GROMACS .gro file of N, CA and C in nm:
model
  522
    1MET      N    1   0.099  -0.117  -0.019
    1MET     CA    2   0.020   0.005  -0.016
    1MET      C    3   0.075   0.120  -0.009
    2LYS      N    4   0.186   0.120   0.101
    2LYS     CA    5   0.292   0.273   0.104
    2LYS      C    6   0.341   0.236  -0.052
    3THR      N    7   0.377   0.137  -0.137
    3THR     CA    8   0.435   0.165  -0.246
    3THR      C    9   0.346   0.238  -0.325
    4ILE      N   10   0.210   0.211  -0.339
    4ILE     CA   11   0.115   0.258  -0.448
    4ILE      C   12   0.112   0.397  -0.389
    5ILE      N   13   0.104   0.446  -0.284
    5ILE     CA   14   0.090   0.570  -0.242
    5ILE      C   15   0.180   0.664  -0.297
    6GLY      N   16   0.328   0.615  -0.248
    6GLY     CA   17   0.438   0.667  -0.317
    6GLY      C   18   0.455   0.689  -0.454
    7ILE      N   19   0.426   0.605  -0.533
    7ILE     CA   20   0.431   0.622  -0.685
    7ILE      C   21   0.351   0.722  -0.726
    8PHE      N   22   0.185   0.720  -0.671
    8PHE     CA   23   0.110   0.814  -0.694
    8PHE      C   24   0.153   0.977  -0.644
    9THR      N   25   0.208   0.958  -0.559
    9THR     CA   26   0.271   1.085  -0.512
    9THR      C   27   0.373   1.120  -0.593
   10LEU      N   28   0.464   1.035  -0.654
   10LEU     CA   29   0.583   1.086  -0.742
   10LEU      C   30   0.527   1.147  -0.895
   11LEU      N   31   0.440   1.049  -0.936
   11LEU     CA   32   0.362   1.066  -1.054
   11LEU      C   33   0.278   1.218  -1.040
   12LEU      N   34   0.217   1.258  -0.935
   12LEU     CA   35   0.149   1.383  -0.902
   12LEU      C   36   0.264   1.517  -0.912
   13SER      N   37   0.366   1.452  -0.843
   13SER     CA   38   0.473   1.588  -0.854
   13SER      C   39   0.506   1.620  -1.006
   14PHE      N   40   0.519   1.517  -1.067
   14PHE     CA   41   0.554   1.540  -1.195
   14PHE      C   42   0.462   1.596  -1.302
   15GLY      N   43   0.343   1.582  -1.248
   15GLY     CA   44   0.225   1.646  -1.337
   15GLY      C   45   0.232   1.781  -1.296
   16LEU      N   46   0.276   1.827  -1.150
   16LEU     CA   47   0.254   1.962  -1.113
   16LEU      C   48   0.362   2.058  -1.188
   17GLN      N   49   0.470   2.020  -1.219
   17GLN     CA   50   0.595   2.102  -1.231
   17GLN      C   51   0.585   2.100  -1.438
   18ALA      N   52   0.480   2.073  -1.470
   18ALA     CA   53   0.451   2.086  -1.611
   18ALA      C   54   0.477   2.238  -1.659
   19GLN      N   55   0.526   2.262  -1.740
   19GLN     CA   56   0.566   2.417  -1.790
   19GLN      C   57   0.473   2.453  -1.935
   20ASN      N   58   0.386   2.560  -1.897
   20ASN     CA   59   0.286   2.572  -2.040
   20ASN      C   60   0.347   2.714  -2.045
   21GLN      N   61   0.447   2.775  -2.003
   21GLN     CA   62   0.493   2.906  -2.071
   21GLN      C   63   0.663   2.899  -2.103
   22ASN      N   64   0.708   2.990  -2.175
   22ASN     CA   65   0.834   3.027  -2.194
   22ASN      C   66   0.835   3.180  -2.109
   23LYS      N   67   0.920   3.186  -2.040
   23LYS     CA   68   0.954   3.297  -1.958
   23LYS      C   69   1.079   3.359  -1.977
   24LYS      N   70   1.108   3.484  -1.970
   24LYS     CA   71   1.259   3.557  -1.992
   24LYS      C   72   1.256   3.670  -1.925
   25ILE      N   73   1.342   3.700  -1.829
   25ILE     CA   74   1.345   3.815  -1.769
   25ILE      C   75   1.502   3.864  -1.778
   26GLU      N   76   1.497   3.989  -1.828
   26GLU     CA   77   1.632   4.037  -1.835
   26GLU      C   78   1.628   4.166  -1.763
   27THR      N   79   1.749   4.211  -1.711
   27THR     CA   80   1.767   4.320  -1.605
   27THR      C   81   1.892   4.414  -1.667
   28VAL      N   82   1.861   4.506  -1.661
   28VAL     CA   83   1.990   4.608  -1.743
   28VAL      C   84   1.983   4.723  -1.628
   29GLU      N   85   2.118   4.744  -1.569
   29GLU     CA   86   2.128   4.821  -1.482
   29GLU      C   87   2.235   4.959  -1.535
   30THR      N   88   2.210   5.048  -1.523
   30THR     CA   89   2.293   5.173  -1.602
   30THR      C   90   2.339   5.249  -1.445
   31THR      N   91   2.445   5.299  -1.418
   31THR     CA   92   2.491   5.375  -1.316
   31THR      C   93   2.564   5.503  -1.369
   32THR      N   94   2.536   5.631  -1.322
   32THR     CA   95   2.576   5.743  -1.349
   32THR      C   96   2.593   5.823  -1.278
   33THR      N   97   2.689   5.915  -1.264
   33THR     CA   98   2.722   5.999  -1.176
   33THR      C   99   2.752   6.152  -1.241
   34VAL      N  100   2.655   6.243  -1.151
   34VAL     CA  101   2.629   6.369  -1.212
   34VAL      C  102   2.663   6.457  -1.121
   35LYS      N  103   2.728   6.596  -1.193
   35LYS     CA  104   2.765   6.687  -1.067
   35LYS      C  105   2.741   6.808  -1.105
   36ASP      N  106   2.674   6.873  -0.993
   36ASP     CA  107   2.631   6.984  -1.009
   36ASP      C  108   2.663   7.084  -0.910
   37ASN      N  109   2.615   7.191  -0.859
   37ASN     CA  110   2.674   7.278  -0.774
   37ASN      C  111   2.610   7.232  -0.631
   38LYS      N  112   2.547   7.173  -0.642
   38LYS     CA  113   2.515   7.079  -0.483
   38LYS      C  114   2.610   6.955  -0.486
   39GLY      N  115   2.696   6.919  -0.544
   39GLY     CA  116   2.788   6.796  -0.552
   39GLY      C  117   2.781   6.740  -0.639
   40GLU      N  118   2.815   6.591  -0.608
   40GLU     CA  119   2.786   6.469  -0.702
   40GLU      C  120   2.700   6.386  -0.673
   41HIS      N  121   2.644   6.331  -0.755
   41HIS     CA  122   2.481   6.227  -0.705
   41HIS      C  123   2.491   6.118  -0.823
   42LYS      N  124   2.461   6.010  -0.754
   42LYS     CA  125   2.466   5.885  -0.792
   42LYS      C  126   2.313   5.881  -0.848
   43VAL      N  127   2.321   5.833  -1.004
   43VAL     CA  128   2.186   5.792  -1.085
   43VAL      C  129   2.170   5.671  -1.100
   44VAL      N  130   2.116   5.533  -1.072
   44VAL     CA  131   2.080   5.417  -1.087
   44VAL      C  132   1.961   5.427  -1.183
   45LYS      N  133   1.962   5.343  -1.311
   45LYS     CA  134   1.881   5.332  -1.357
   45LYS      C  135   1.834   5.189  -1.406
   46LYS      N  136   1.770   5.115  -1.365
   46LYS     CA  137   1.727   4.965  -1.367
   46LYS      C  138   1.613   4.946  -1.451
   47GLN      N  139   1.646   4.832  -1.561
   47GLN     CA  140   1.504   4.838  -1.650
   47GLN      C  141   1.503   4.674  -1.645
   48GLU      N  142   1.387   4.629  -1.617
   48GLU     CA  143   1.354   4.470  -1.604
   48GLU      C  144   1.243   4.483  -1.713
   49ILE      N  145   1.328   4.387  -1.825
   49ILE     CA  146   1.253   4.324  -1.943
   49ILE      C  147   1.183   4.186  -1.911
   50LYS      N  148   1.038   4.174  -1.899
   50LYS     CA  149   0.978   4.056  -1.887
   50LYS      C  150   0.901   3.994  -2.008
   51GLU      N  151   0.932   3.889  -2.047
   51GLU     CA  152   0.857   3.846  -2.181
   51GLU      C  153   0.807   3.700  -2.173
   52VAL      N  154   0.689   3.711  -2.174
   52VAL     CA  155   0.599   3.567  -2.144
   52VAL      C  156   0.539   3.538  -2.285
   53GLN      N  157   0.561   3.392  -2.307
   53GLN     CA  158   0.487   3.343  -2.425
   53GLN      C  159   0.436   3.231  -2.397
   54ASP      N  160   0.283   3.215  -2.407
   54ASP     CA  161   0.232   3.069  -2.387
   54ASP      C  162   0.286   2.971  -2.484
   55ILE      N  163   0.284   2.857  -2.441
   55ILE     CA  164   0.301   2.742  -2.534
   55ILE      C  165   0.188   2.651  -2.570
   56GLU      N  166   0.150   2.650  -2.688
   56GLU     CA  167   0.059   2.563  -2.739
   56GLU      C  168   0.103   2.483  -2.844
   57LEU      N  169   0.023   2.371  -2.818
   57LEU     CA  170   0.072   2.264  -2.916
   57LEU      C  171  -0.004   2.258  -3.058
   58LYS      N  172   0.054   2.194  -3.166
   58LYS     CA  173  -0.033   2.219  -3.285
   58LYS      C  174  -0.109   2.085  -3.266
   59GLU      N  175  -0.204   2.045  -3.372
   59GLU     CA  176  -0.303   1.951  -3.400
   59GLU      C  177  -0.215   1.814  -3.352
   60VAL      N  178  -0.264   1.722  -3.281
   60VAL     CA  179  -0.187   1.599  -3.276
   60VAL      C  180  -0.260   1.487  -3.333
   61PRO      N  181  -0.170   1.439  -3.449
   61PRO     CA  182  -0.270   1.340  -3.518
   61PRO      C  183  -0.274   1.209  -3.446
   62LYS      N  184  -0.362   1.124  -3.433
   62LYS     CA  185  -0.372   0.979  -3.374
   62LYS      C  186  -0.251   0.900  -3.387
   63GLY      N  187  -0.211   0.881  -3.277
   63GLY     CA  188  -0.071   0.758  -3.266
   63GLY      C  189   0.042   0.831  -3.293
   64THR      N  190   0.042   0.975  -3.293
   64THR     CA  191   0.177   1.041  -3.274
   64THR      C  192   0.229   1.082  -3.130
   65LEU      N  193   0.373   1.053  -3.120
   65LEU     CA  194   0.430   1.097  -3.007
   65LEU      C  195   0.442   1.237  -2.969
   66ASN      N  196   0.520   1.289  -3.057
   66ASN     CA  197   0.589   1.441  -3.091
   66ASN      C  198   0.487   1.503  -3.167
   67THR      N  199   0.469   1.634  -3.121
   67THR     CA  200   0.448   1.736  -3.207
   67THR      C  201   0.499   1.882  -3.191
   68ASP      N  202   0.432   1.956  -3.304
   68ASP     CA  203   0.526   2.084  -3.316
   68ASP      C  204   0.457   2.191  -3.234
   69ILE      N  205   0.555   2.279  -3.164
   69ILE     CA  206   0.480   2.376  -3.122
   69ILE      C  207   0.430   2.512  -3.204
   70GLN      N  208   0.288   2.547  -3.176
   70GLN     CA  209   0.197   2.661  -3.266
   70GLN      C  210   0.243   2.773  -3.198
   71PRO      N  211   0.302   2.875  -3.277
   71PRO     CA  212   0.323   3.005  -3.268
   71PRO      C  213   0.246   3.102  -3.187
   72THR      N  214   0.252   3.136  -3.074
   72THR     CA  215   0.182   3.238  -2.952
   72THR      C  216   0.233   3.380  -2.963
   73PRO      N  217   0.164   3.478  -2.961
   73PRO     CA  218   0.245   3.629  -2.933
   73PRO      C  219   0.263   3.615  -2.796
   74THR      N  220   0.388   3.743  -2.778
   74THR     CA  221   0.468   3.743  -2.674
   74THR      C  222   0.425   3.847  -2.616
   75GLN      N  223   0.419   3.847  -2.462
   75GLN     CA  224   0.370   3.954  -2.391
   75GLN      C  225   0.491   4.022  -2.319
   76ALA      N  226   0.530   4.142  -2.370
   76ALA     CA  227   0.656   4.181  -2.293
   76ALA      C  228   0.585   4.317  -2.198
   77THR      N  229   0.673   4.325  -2.056
   77THR     CA  230   0.648   4.432  -1.962
   77THR      C  231   0.825   4.472  -1.944
   78VAL      N  232   0.810   4.614  -1.963
   78VAL     CA  233   0.943   4.673  -1.940
   78VAL      C  234   0.884   4.752  -1.774
   79THR      N  235   0.945   4.710  -1.697
   79THR     CA  236   0.952   4.806  -1.585
   79THR      C  237   1.084   4.918  -1.557
   80THR      N  238   1.082   5.041  -1.547
   80THR     CA  239   1.190   5.115  -1.516
   80THR      C  240   1.211   5.162  -1.379
   81THR      N  241   1.306   5.151  -1.303
   81THR     CA  242   1.340   5.226  -1.189
   81THR      C  243   1.445   5.328  -1.182
   82VAL      N  244   1.414   5.437  -1.122
   82VAL     CA  245   1.545   5.532  -1.135
   82VAL      C  246   1.557   5.588  -0.968
   83ASN      N  247   1.701   5.556  -0.922
   83ASN     CA  248   1.740   5.576  -0.797
   83ASN      C  249   1.851   5.693  -0.794
   84VAL      N  250   1.774   5.774  -0.751
   84VAL     CA  251   1.858   5.903  -0.737
   84VAL      C  252   1.929   5.939  -0.592
   85ASP      N  253   2.038   5.926  -0.541
   85ASP     CA  254   2.081   5.946  -0.404
   85ASP      C  255   1.961   5.881  -0.284
   86GLY      N  256   1.980   5.750  -0.328
   86GLY     CA  257   1.887   5.647  -0.217
   86GLY      C  258   1.707   5.682  -0.277
   87GLN      N  259   1.676   5.745  -0.332
   87GLN     CA  260   1.527   5.780  -0.348
   87GLN      C  261   1.478   5.718  -0.480
   88GLU      N  262   1.389   5.593  -0.468
   88GLU     CA  263   1.381   5.541  -0.569
   88GLU      C  264   1.213   5.562  -0.632
   89ARG      N  265   1.202   5.574  -0.768
   89ARG     CA  266   1.083   5.578  -0.838
   89ARG      C  267   1.082   5.523  -0.963
   90VAL      N  268   0.952   5.464  -0.985
   90VAL     CA  269   0.917   5.385  -1.100
   90VAL      C  270   0.873   5.445  -1.201
   91VAL      N  271   0.947   5.467  -1.317
   91VAL     CA  272   0.895   5.555  -1.473
   91VAL      C  273   0.850   5.458  -1.540
   92ASP      N  274   0.707   5.481  -1.605
   92ASP     CA  275   0.632   5.435  -1.701
   92ASP      C  276   0.686   5.445  -1.840
   93VAL      N  277   0.677   5.327  -1.912
   93VAL     CA  278   0.732   5.327  -2.069
   93VAL      C  279   0.614   5.402  -2.130
   94ASP      N  280   0.649   5.525  -2.219
   94ASP     CA  281   0.505   5.574  -2.289
   94ASP      C  282   0.513   5.526  -2.431
   95HIS      N  283   0.352   5.426  -2.453
   95HIS     CA  284   0.335   5.357  -2.562
   95HIS      C  285   0.268   5.478  -2.674
   96SER      N  286   0.267   5.599  -2.642
   96SER     CA  287   0.198   5.697  -2.751
   96SER      C  288   0.248   5.689  -2.898
   97ALA      N  289   0.176   5.674  -3.005
   97ALA     CA  290   0.213   5.665  -3.105
   97ALA      C  291   0.098   5.638  -3.199
   98TYR      N  292   0.137   5.609  -3.343
   98TYR     CA  293   0.024   5.575  -3.467
   98TYR      C  294   0.039   5.427  -3.449
   99TYR      N  295  -0.082   5.350  -3.483
   99TYR     CA  296  -0.085   5.220  -3.521
   99TYR      C  297  -0.162   5.206  -3.620
  100SER      N  298  -0.159   5.081  -3.683
  100SER     CA  299  -0.263   5.056  -3.800
  100SER      C  300  -0.315   4.913  -3.770
  101TYR      N  301  -0.414   4.899  -3.836
  101TYR     CA  302  -0.511   4.754  -3.821
  101TYR      C  303  -0.615   4.760  -3.936
  102ASN      N  304  -0.609   4.636  -4.022
  102ASN     CA  305  -0.729   4.637  -4.070
  102ASN      C  306  -0.705   4.775  -4.202
  103GLY      N  307  -0.607   4.820  -4.216
  103GLY     CA  308  -0.596   4.967  -4.301
  103GLY      C  309  -0.617   5.055  -4.267
  104GLU      N  310  -0.650   5.083  -4.121
  104GLU     CA  311  -0.713   5.160  -4.076
  104GLU      C  312  -0.577   5.249  -3.992
  105ARG      N  313  -0.588   5.390  -3.958
  105ARG     CA  314  -0.463   5.420  -3.857
  105ARG      C  315  -0.551   5.456  -3.735
  106TYR      N  316  -0.470   5.438  -3.625
  106TYR     CA  317  -0.500   5.461  -3.473
  106TYR      C  318  -0.422   5.557  -3.421
  107HIS      N  319  -0.453   5.668  -3.336
  107HIS     CA  320  -0.342   5.755  -3.251
  107HIS      C  321  -0.370   5.669  -3.123
  108VAL      N  322  -0.269   5.608  -3.055
  108VAL     CA  323  -0.227   5.591  -2.913
  108VAL      C  324  -0.209   5.717  -2.833
  109LEU      N  325  -0.234   5.785  -2.748
  109LEU     CA  326  -0.205   5.901  -2.676
  109LEU      C  327  -0.235   5.908  -2.538
  110SER      N  328  -0.107   5.912  -2.462
  110SER     CA  329  -0.141   5.897  -2.323
  110SER      C  330  -0.214   5.991  -2.270
  111ASP      N  331  -0.286   5.957  -2.165
  111ASP     CA  332  -0.370   6.058  -2.083
  111ASP      C  333  -0.350   6.032  -1.935
  112LYS      N  334  -0.392   6.128  -1.850
  112LYS     CA  335  -0.399   6.070  -1.693
  112LYS      C  336  -0.418   5.980  -1.648
  113ALA      N  337  -0.532   5.883  -1.711
  113ALA     CA  338  -0.527   5.754  -1.668
  113ALA      C  339  -0.531   5.615  -1.730
  114GLY      N  340  -0.444   5.647  -1.859
  114GLY     CA  341  -0.398   5.531  -1.954
  114GLY      C  342  -0.355   5.609  -2.067
  115TYR      N  343  -0.444   5.559  -2.191
  115TYR     CA  344  -0.401   5.605  -2.299
  115TYR      C  345  -0.544   5.623  -2.367
  116THR      N  346  -0.559   5.693  -2.454
  116THR     CA  347  -0.688   5.721  -2.556
  116THR      C  348  -0.644   5.694  -2.686
  117VAL      N  349  -0.756   5.607  -2.761
  117VAL     CA  350  -0.705   5.516  -2.890
  117VAL      C  351  -0.846   5.607  -2.973
  118SER      N  352  -0.736   5.674  -3.053
  118SER     CA  353  -0.850   5.752  -3.160
  118SER      C  354  -0.844   5.713  -3.279
  119SER      N  355  -0.961   5.727  -3.380
  119SER     CA  356  -0.946   5.647  -3.517
  119SER      C  357  -1.051   5.719  -3.588
  120PRO      N  358  -1.041   5.767  -3.740
  120PRO     CA  359  -1.156   5.841  -3.774
  120PRO      C  360  -1.302   5.831  -3.753
  121ASN      N  361  -1.369   5.704  -3.699
  121ASN     CA  362  -1.446   5.679  -3.647
  121ASN      C  363  -1.510   5.658  -3.515
  122ASN      N  364  -1.410   5.640  -3.430
  122ASN     CA  365  -1.408   5.615  -3.306
  122ASN      C  366  -1.314   5.685  -3.196
  123VAL      N  367  -1.344   5.688  -3.065
  123VAL     CA  368  -1.266   5.706  -2.960
  123VAL      C  369  -1.273   5.603  -2.865
  124SER      N  370  -1.154   5.537  -2.782
  124SER     CA  371  -1.177   5.448  -2.705
  124SER      C  372  -1.060   5.455  -2.608
  125VAL      N  373  -1.070   5.403  -2.469
  125VAL     CA  374  -0.988   5.404  -2.382
  125VAL      C  375  -0.913   5.296  -2.346
  126LEU      N  376  -0.784   5.280  -2.313
  126LEU     CA  377  -0.706   5.199  -2.268
  126LEU      C  378  -0.650   5.213  -2.117
  127ARG      N  379  -0.704   5.171  -2.017
  127ARG     CA  380  -0.689   5.146  -1.886
  127ARG      C  381  -0.575   5.034  -1.823
  128ARG      N  382  -0.463   5.072  -1.714
  128ARG     CA  383  -0.371   4.971  -1.680
  128ARG      C  384  -0.449   4.907  -1.558
  129THR      N  385  -0.426   4.772  -1.595
  129THR     CA  386  -0.463   4.686  -1.478
  129THR      C  387  -0.354   4.670  -1.355
  130SER      N  388  -0.378   4.588  -1.244
  130SER     CA  389  -0.268   4.581  -1.173
  130SER      C  390  -0.160   4.500  -1.216
  131ASN      N  391  -0.191   4.419  -1.334
  131ASN     CA  392  -0.091   4.323  -1.377
  131ASN      C  393   0.006   4.365  -1.514
  132ASN      N  394  -0.024   4.487  -1.514
  132ASN     CA  395   0.032   4.542  -1.657
  132ASN      C  396   0.001   4.546  -1.774
  133ASN      N  397  -0.151   4.460  -1.761
  133ASN     CA  398  -0.227   4.454  -1.905
  133ASN      C  399  -0.317   4.580  -1.913
  134TYR      N  400  -0.370   4.607  -2.026
  134TYR     CA  401  -0.469   4.719  -2.049
  134TYR      C  402  -0.615   4.639  -2.058
  135ILE      N  403  -0.716   4.696  -2.034
  135ILE     CA  404  -0.890   4.731  -2.021
  135ILE      C  405  -0.898   4.810  -2.158
  136TYR      N  406  -0.961   4.774  -2.256
  136TYR     CA  407  -0.988   4.847  -2.389
  136TYR      C  408  -1.154   4.850  -2.385
  137LYS      N  409  -1.186   4.989  -2.396
  137LYS     CA  410  -1.336   5.010  -2.434
  137LYS      C  411  -1.362   5.079  -2.488
  138ASN      N  412  -1.467   5.066  -2.565
  138ASN     CA  413  -1.535   5.168  -2.631
  138ASN      C  414  -1.678   5.144  -2.662
  139LYS      N  415  -1.772   5.202  -2.744
  139LYS     CA  416  -1.933   5.207  -2.737
  139LYS      C  417  -1.954   5.062  -2.757
  140ASP      N  418  -1.867   4.987  -2.857
  140ASP     CA  419  -1.881   4.886  -2.895
  140ASP      C  420  -1.807   4.735  -2.863
  141LYS      N  421  -1.728   4.788  -2.782
  141LYS     CA  422  -1.604   4.666  -2.761
  141LYS      C  423  -1.562   4.656  -2.652
  142PHE      N  424  -1.522   4.582  -2.564
  142PHE     CA  425  -1.464   4.544  -2.423
  142PHE      C  426  -1.376   4.423  -2.432
  143SER      N  427  -1.215   4.473  -2.418
  143SER     CA  428  -1.117   4.374  -2.419
  143SER      C  429  -1.024   4.373  -2.339
  144VAL      N  430  -0.930   4.288  -2.354
  144VAL     CA  431  -0.815   4.316  -2.256
  144VAL      C  432  -0.686   4.312  -2.367
  145GLY      N  433  -0.589   4.408  -2.314
  145GLY     CA  434  -0.480   4.433  -2.422
  145GLY      C  435  -0.352   4.418  -2.372
  146TYR      N  436  -0.230   4.446  -2.416
  146TYR     CA  437  -0.117   4.447  -2.364
  146TYR      C  438  -0.008   4.482  -2.512
  147PHE      N  439   0.076   4.540  -2.486
  147PHE     CA  440   0.202   4.591  -2.568
  147PHE      C  441   0.302   4.443  -2.598
  148ASP      N  442   0.307   4.414  -2.685
  148ASP     CA  443   0.397   4.298  -2.728
  148ASP      C  444   0.551   4.321  -2.719
  149ALA      N  445   0.630   4.263  -2.751
  149ALA     CA  446   0.817   4.257  -2.761
  149ALA      C  447   0.838   4.387  -2.855
  150ASN      N  448   0.781   4.362  -2.968
  150ASN     CA  449   0.769   4.444  -3.061
  150ASN      C  450   0.709   4.598  -3.089
  151GLY      N  451   0.647   4.619  -2.946
  151GLY     CA  452   0.583   4.735  -2.916
  151GLY      C  453   0.428   4.744  -2.988
  152ASN      N  454   0.387   4.629  -3.061
  152ASN     CA  455   0.249   4.650  -3.101
  152ASN      C  456   0.172   4.639  -3.012
  153LEU      N  457   0.032   4.668  -3.014
  153LEU     CA  458  -0.089   4.662  -2.948
  153LEU      C  459  -0.162   4.557  -2.964
  154VAL      N  460  -0.172   4.452  -2.865
  154VAL     CA  461  -0.245   4.316  -2.890
  154VAL      C  462  -0.383   4.339  -2.816
  155LEU      N  463  -0.489   4.326  -2.889
  155LEU     CA  464  -0.630   4.305  -2.814
  155LEU      C  465  -0.685   4.173  -2.820
  156GLU      N  466  -0.737   4.129  -2.674
  156GLU     CA  467  -0.785   3.961  -2.713
  156GLU      C  468  -0.929   4.023  -2.656
  157THR      N  469  -1.054   3.985  -2.716
  157THR     CA  470  -1.176   4.016  -2.718
  157THR      C  471  -1.289   3.883  -2.692
  158TYR      N  472  -1.317   3.841  -2.593
  158TYR     CA  473  -1.392   3.723  -2.605
  158TYR      C  474  -1.549   3.715  -2.680
  159ASP      N  475  -1.582   3.621  -2.769
  159ASP     CA  476  -1.688   3.606  -2.842
  159ASP      C  477  -1.813   3.546  -2.775
  160GLU      N  478  -1.889   3.571  -2.719
  160GLU     CA  479  -2.013   3.490  -2.667
  160GLU      C  480  -2.047   3.355  -2.778
  161LYS      N  481  -2.087   3.443  -2.865
  161LYS     CA  482  -2.151   3.359  -2.973
  161LYS      C  483  -2.080   3.240  -3.028
  162THR      N  484  -1.916   3.252  -3.038
  162THR     CA  485  -1.878   3.139  -3.087
  162THR      C  486  -1.793   3.087  -2.971
  163ASP      N  487  -1.766   3.118  -2.897
  163ASP     CA  488  -1.707   3.117  -2.758
  163ASP      C  489  -1.559   3.052  -2.760
  164LYS      N  490  -1.505   3.178  -2.799
  164LYS     CA  491  -1.382   3.172  -2.873
  164LYS      C  492  -1.343   3.294  -2.832
  165VAL      N  493  -1.180   3.322  -2.823
  165VAL     CA  494  -1.123   3.472  -2.827
  165VAL      C  495  -1.047   3.493  -2.934
  166THR      N  496  -1.074   3.605  -2.979
  166THR     CA  497  -1.020   3.658  -3.092
  166THR      C  498  -0.912   3.758  -3.069
  167ILE      N  499  -0.775   3.741  -3.153
  167ILE     CA  500  -0.682   3.819  -3.121
  167ILE      C  501  -0.676   3.934  -3.231
  168GLU      N  502  -0.650   4.059  -3.212
  168GLU     CA  503  -0.613   4.170  -3.294
  168GLU      C  504  -0.475   4.229  -3.289
  169THR      N  505  -0.414   4.248  -3.385
  169THR     CA  506  -0.267   4.306  -3.363
  169THR      C  507  -0.284   4.415  -3.431
  170TYR      N  508  -0.267   4.531  -3.357
  170TYR     CA  509  -0.249   4.690  -3.417
  170TYR      C  510  -0.074   4.697  -3.411
  171THR      N  511  -0.048   4.712  -3.526
  171THR     CA  512   0.088   4.733  -3.546
  171THR      C  513   0.153   4.860  -3.563
  172LEU      N  514   0.257   4.895  -3.430
  172LEU     CA  515   0.344   5.024  -3.455
  172LEU      C  516   0.388   5.067  -3.601
  173GLN      N  517   0.349   5.211  -3.590
  173GLN     CA  518   0.391   5.258  -3.748
  173GLN      C  519   0.577   5.343  -3.675
  174LYS      N  520   0.631   5.297  -3.736
  174LYS     CA  521   0.793   5.341  -3.714
  174LYS      C  522   0.810   5.462  -3.821
   0.00000   0.00000   0.00000
């Protein structure tokens, strides 16, 4: 009996360790010394770049042991902190720019509560959540969004009729 419980516990622990995301965290730290009329100041800029990509498998034919990974979007979060003489503060990255989707041009502009998204036909809002995603809202649509590693705005919208999530990528115009 102890052997069966031991084997079951071992198999359960292997199942709990399964990874369903690729994660990459990179930290870049820059130290600068500034001299002014008040003396020398040490400025430390620390940038943490976190990239997360869900792992999804392609359709698995019956009787196949191995299958390829399906490409999925990468979510990137950049957090910048600046420390001047022991006083640290977080600096947000501004994503204000022009984006395009389906041949239409969108202007994403920073405002006091997040971003305003303007197009010739519509004005929408992007509001930041506690986990660095955004809520996208206009009169017709309610979505969850984020900025990917290339700076593109990605919106994910749930469709009740099909019970699926659609992904729209607004491409950053450079």
